């Protein structure tokens, strides 16, 4: 079951630059910055109410986020929704024929995550997260 929007992710060339823009425009500060080498990104989050905006900066020029920016430029990348039981959700989606990028959950920034294919959801990349 979907509980809430956990974060909205924006692909950027520089997380530090994005943080300084959102600080100067909205006065919002980073609450978490982390390098995720296995995903080829540096991620920085800012809290907005009970959700977050997450900036993802490619650190691997061959990675998915680097290719996304190359093709589409900086901007909206994905919505992440929190679920109670990610294994059950992924299994249920697969059983209903929903196209998945991750058939098995994997480790993300703040929990176990899995992505649906944007073809399954009107061109919007959706991430599921089960918090740890
Ligand atoms: Zn995300």
PDB file of C-alpha atoms and ligand atoms in Angstrom:
ATOM      1  CA  UNK A   1       0.000   0.000   0.000  1.00  0.00           C
ATOM      2  CA  UNK A   2       1.240   3.480  -0.854  1.00  0.00           C
ATOM      3  CA  UNK A   3       1.579   5.684   2.240  1.00  0.00           C
ATOM      4  CA  UNK A   4       2.942   9.021   1.034  1.00  0.00           C
ATOM      5  CA  UNK A   5       5.257  10.789  -1.412  1.00  0.00           C
ATOM      6  CA  UNK A   6       8.733  10.277   0.037  1.00  0.00           C
ATOM      7  CA  UNK A   7      10.640  12.488  -2.367  1.00  0.00           C
ATOM      8  CA  UNK A   8      10.651  14.134  -5.763  1.00  0.00           C
ATOM      9  CA  UNK A   9      13.993  13.802  -7.528  1.00  0.00           C
ATOM     10  CA  UNK A  10      15.586  16.320  -9.849  1.00  0.00           C
ATOM     11  CA  UNK A  11      18.591  15.466 -12.014  1.00  0.00           C
ATOM     12  CA  UNK A  12      21.252  18.186 -11.861  1.00  0.00           C
ATOM     13  CA  UNK A  13      24.817  18.713 -13.051  1.00  0.00           C
ATOM     14  CA  UNK A  14      25.857  19.913  -9.590  1.00  0.00           C
ATOM     15  CA  UNK A  15      24.046  19.106  -6.333  1.00  0.00           C
ATOM     16  CA  UNK A  16      25.958  21.906  -4.567  1.00  0.00           C
ATOM     17  CA  UNK A  17      24.818  24.422  -7.173  1.00  0.00           C
ATOM     18  CA  UNK A  18      21.186  23.186  -6.925  1.00  0.00           C
ATOM     19  CA  UNK A  19      21.328  23.484  -3.124  1.00  0.00           C
ATOM     20  CA  UNK A  20      22.564  27.035  -3.343  1.00  0.00           C
ATOM     21  CA  UNK A  21      19.794  27.939  -5.848  1.00  0.00           C
ATOM     22  CA  UNK A  22      17.037  26.447  -3.628  1.00  0.00           C
ATOM     23  CA  UNK A  23      18.580  28.157  -0.588  1.00  0.00           C
ATOM     24  CA  UNK A  24      18.619  31.549  -2.271  1.00  0.00           C
ATOM     25  CA  UNK A  25      15.125  31.167  -3.827  1.00  0.00           C
ATOM     26  CA  UNK A  26      13.271  29.424  -0.930  1.00  0.00           C
ATOM     27  CA  UNK A  27      15.658  29.499   2.045  1.00  0.00           C
ATOM     28  CA  UNK A  28      15.680  25.678   2.094  1.00  0.00           C
ATOM     29  CA  UNK A  29      18.850  23.938   3.348  1.00  0.00           C
ATOM     30  CA  UNK A  30      20.254  20.468   2.734  1.00  0.00           C
ATOM     31  CA  UNK A  31      19.449  17.917   5.423  1.00  0.00           C
ATOM     32  CA  UNK A  32      21.399  15.052   3.887  1.00  0.00           C
ATOM     33  CA  UNK A  33      24.192  14.707   1.320  1.00  0.00           C
ATOM     34  CA  UNK A  34      25.607  11.351   0.304  1.00  0.00           C
ATOM     35  CA  UNK A  35      27.626   9.734  -2.474  1.00  0.00           C
ATOM     36  CA  UNK A  36      26.144   6.479  -3.781  1.00  0.00           C
ATOM     37  CA  UNK A  37      28.940   4.985  -5.899  1.00  0.00           C
ATOM     38  CA  UNK A  38      26.943   1.860  -6.811  1.00  0.00           C
ATOM     39  CA  UNK A  39      24.248   4.109  -8.332  1.00  0.00           C
ATOM     40  CA  UNK A  40      26.763   6.524  -9.874  1.00  0.00           C
ATOM     41  CA  UNK A  41      25.289   9.567  -8.147  1.00  0.00           C
ATOM     42  CA  UNK A  42      25.749  12.103  -5.395  1.00  0.00           C
ATOM     43  CA  UNK A  43      22.392  12.795  -3.718  1.00  0.00           C
ATOM     44  CA  UNK A  44      21.409  15.817  -1.644  1.00  0.00           C
ATOM     45  CA  UNK A  45      17.995  16.240  -0.026  1.00  0.00           C
ATOM     46  CA  UNK A  46      16.089  19.205   1.342  1.00  0.00           C
ATOM     47  CA  UNK A  47      13.040  18.763   3.557  1.00  0.00           C
ATOM     48  CA  UNK A  48       9.741  20.294   2.384  1.00  0.00           C
ATOM     49  CA  UNK A  49       6.995  19.578   4.927  1.00  0.00           C
ATOM     50  CA  UNK A  50       6.826  15.808   5.366  1.00  0.00           C
ATOM     51  CA  UNK A  51       8.509  15.083   2.047  1.00  0.00           C
ATOM     52  CA  UNK A  52      11.831  15.869   0.385  1.00  0.00           C
ATOM     53  CA  UNK A  53      13.224  17.256  -2.822  1.00  0.00           C
ATOM     54  CA  UNK A  54      16.256  15.200  -3.814  1.00  0.00           C
ATOM     55  CA  UNK A  55      18.938  16.460  -6.176  1.00  0.00           C
ATOM     56  CA  UNK A  56      20.815  13.710  -7.977  1.00  0.00           C
ATOM     57  CA  UNK A  57      24.151  14.583  -9.560  1.00  0.00           C
ATOM     58  CA  UNK A  58      25.838  12.003 -11.782  1.00  0.00           C
ATOM     59  CA  UNK A  59      29.282  10.866 -10.630  1.00  0.00           C
ATOM     60  CA  UNK A  60      29.522   8.115 -13.247  1.00  0.00           C
ATOM     61  CA  UNK A  61      29.540   9.545 -16.804  1.00  0.00           C
ATOM     62  CA  UNK A  62      28.203   6.199 -18.104  1.00  0.00           C
ATOM     63  CA  UNK A  63      25.396   6.001 -15.487  1.00  0.00           C
ATOM     64  CA  UNK A  64      21.664   6.417 -16.033  1.00  0.00           C
ATOM     65  CA  UNK A  65      21.452   9.920 -14.543  1.00  0.00           C
ATOM     66  CA  UNK A  66      24.366  11.191 -16.665  1.00  0.00           C
ATOM     67  CA  UNK A  67      22.635   9.826 -19.774  1.00  0.00           C
ATOM     68  CA  UNK A  68      19.292  11.330 -18.681  1.00  0.00           C
ATOM     69  CA  UNK A  69      20.860  14.827 -18.409  1.00  0.00           C
ATOM     70  CA  UNK A  70      22.700  14.365 -21.711  1.00  0.00           C
ATOM     71  CA  UNK A  71      19.408  13.547 -23.447  1.00  0.00           C
ATOM     72  CA  UNK A  72      16.884  15.770 -21.629  1.00  0.00           C
ATOM     73  CA  UNK A  73      18.904  18.330 -19.690  1.00  0.00           C
ATOM     74  CA  UNK A  74      18.535  19.049 -15.980  1.00  0.00           C
ATOM     75  CA  UNK A  75      15.083  18.684 -14.466  1.00  0.00           C
ATOM     76  CA  UNK A  76      12.398  16.424 -13.037  1.00  0.00           C
ATOM     77  CA  UNK A  77      13.612  12.797 -12.813  1.00  0.00           C
ATOM     78  CA  UNK A  78      11.318  10.668 -10.605  1.00  0.00           C
ATOM     79  CA  UNK A  79       8.708  10.516  -7.846  1.00  0.00           C
ATOM     80  CA  UNK A  80       9.331   8.186  -4.921  1.00  0.00           C
ATOM     81  CA  UNK A  81       6.418   6.794  -2.900  1.00  0.00           C
ATOM     82  CA  UNK A  82       6.739   5.054   0.447  1.00  0.00           C
ATOM     83  CA  UNK A  83       5.285   1.575   0.854  1.00  0.00           C
ATOM     84  CA  UNK A  84       4.951  -0.763   3.864  1.00  0.00           C
ATOM     85  CA  UNK A  85       6.348  -3.880   2.233  1.00  0.00           C
ATOM     86  CA  UNK A  86       8.415  -3.404  -0.915  1.00  0.00           C
ATOM     87  CA  UNK A  87       8.886  -7.122  -1.594  1.00  0.00           C
ATOM     88  CA  UNK A  88       5.115  -7.655  -1.567  1.00  0.00           C
ATOM     89  CA  UNK A  89       4.516  -4.550  -3.746  1.00  0.00           C
ATOM     90  CA  UNK A  90       7.076  -5.553  -6.402  1.00  0.00           C
ATOM     91  CA  UNK A  91       5.717  -9.090  -6.450  1.00  0.00           C
ATOM     92  CA  UNK A  92       2.123  -7.873  -6.767  1.00  0.00           C
ATOM     93  CA  UNK A  93       3.017  -5.399  -9.562  1.00  0.00           C
ATOM     94  CA  UNK A  94       4.934  -8.075 -11.493  1.00  0.00           C
ATOM     95  CA  UNK A  95       2.029 -10.498 -11.085  1.00  0.00           C
ATOM     96  CA  UNK A  96      -0.283  -7.894 -12.624  1.00  0.00           C
ATOM     97  CA  UNK A  97       2.074  -7.460 -15.597  1.00  0.00           C
ATOM     98  CA  UNK A  98       3.347  -3.994 -14.630  1.00  0.00           C
ATOM     99  CA  UNK A  99       6.743  -3.398 -16.246  1.00  0.00           C
ATOM    100  CA  UNK A 100       9.479  -3.082 -13.609  1.00  0.00           C
ATOM    101  CA  UNK A 101      13.090  -1.920 -13.774  1.00  0.00           C
ATOM    102  CA  UNK A 102      13.833  -3.670 -10.461  1.00  0.00           C
ATOM    103  CA  UNK A 103      12.173  -7.029  -9.926  1.00  0.00           C
ATOM    104  CA  UNK A 104      14.029  -7.283  -6.598  1.00  0.00           C
ATOM    105  CA  UNK A 105      14.388  -4.480  -4.042  1.00  0.00           C
ATOM    106  CA  UNK A 106      17.883  -3.033  -3.575  1.00  0.00           C
ATOM    107  CA  UNK A 107      19.601  -0.662  -1.147  1.00  0.00           C
ATOM    108  CA  UNK A 108      18.910   3.058  -1.657  1.00  0.00           C
ATOM    109  CA  UNK A 109      19.656   6.304   0.170  1.00  0.00           C
ATOM    110  CA  UNK A 110      17.115   5.827   2.983  1.00  0.00           C
ATOM    111  CA  UNK A 111      15.796   2.299   2.675  1.00  0.00           C
ATOM    112  CA  UNK A 112      15.129  -0.532   0.251  1.00  0.00           C
ATOM    113  CA  UNK A 113      14.039   0.710  -3.169  1.00  0.00           C
ATOM    114  CA  UNK A 114      12.749  -0.504  -6.526  1.00  0.00           C
ATOM    115  CA  UNK A 115      11.831   1.320  -9.752  1.00  0.00           C
ATOM    116  CA  UNK A 116       8.866   0.808 -12.068  1.00  0.00           C
ATOM    117  CA  UNK A 117       9.482   1.352 -15.770  1.00  0.00           C
ATOM    118  CA  UNK A 118       8.171   4.768 -16.921  1.00  0.00           C
ATOM    119  CA  UNK A 119       6.362   2.985 -19.787  1.00  0.00           C
ATOM    120  CA  UNK A 120       4.061   1.526 -17.114  1.00  0.00           C
ATOM    121  CA  UNK A 121       3.129   4.909 -15.623  1.00  0.00           C
ATOM    122  CA  UNK A 122       2.553   7.523 -18.336  1.00  0.00           C
ATOM    123  CA  UNK A 123       6.217   8.344 -18.818  1.00  0.00           C
ATOM    124  CA  UNK A 124       6.830   9.102 -15.147  1.00  0.00           C
ATOM    125  CA  UNK A 125       9.621   7.184 -13.440  1.00  0.00           C
ATOM    126  CA  UNK A 126       8.279   5.905 -10.094  1.00  0.00           C
ATOM    127  CA  UNK A 127      10.453   4.649  -7.251  1.00  0.00           C
ATOM    128  CA  UNK A 128       9.081   2.649  -4.330  1.00  0.00           C
ATOM    129  CA  UNK A 129      10.807   2.840  -0.958  1.00  0.00           C
ATOM    130  CA  UNK A 130      10.444   0.866   2.226  1.00  0.00           C
ATOM    131  CA  UNK A 131      12.165   2.845   4.970  1.00  0.00           C
ATOM    132  CA  UNK A 132      14.619   1.087   7.223  1.00  0.00           C
TER     133      UNK A 132
HETATM  134 ZN1  LIG B   1      14.727   8.607  -5.461  1.00  0.00          ZN
END
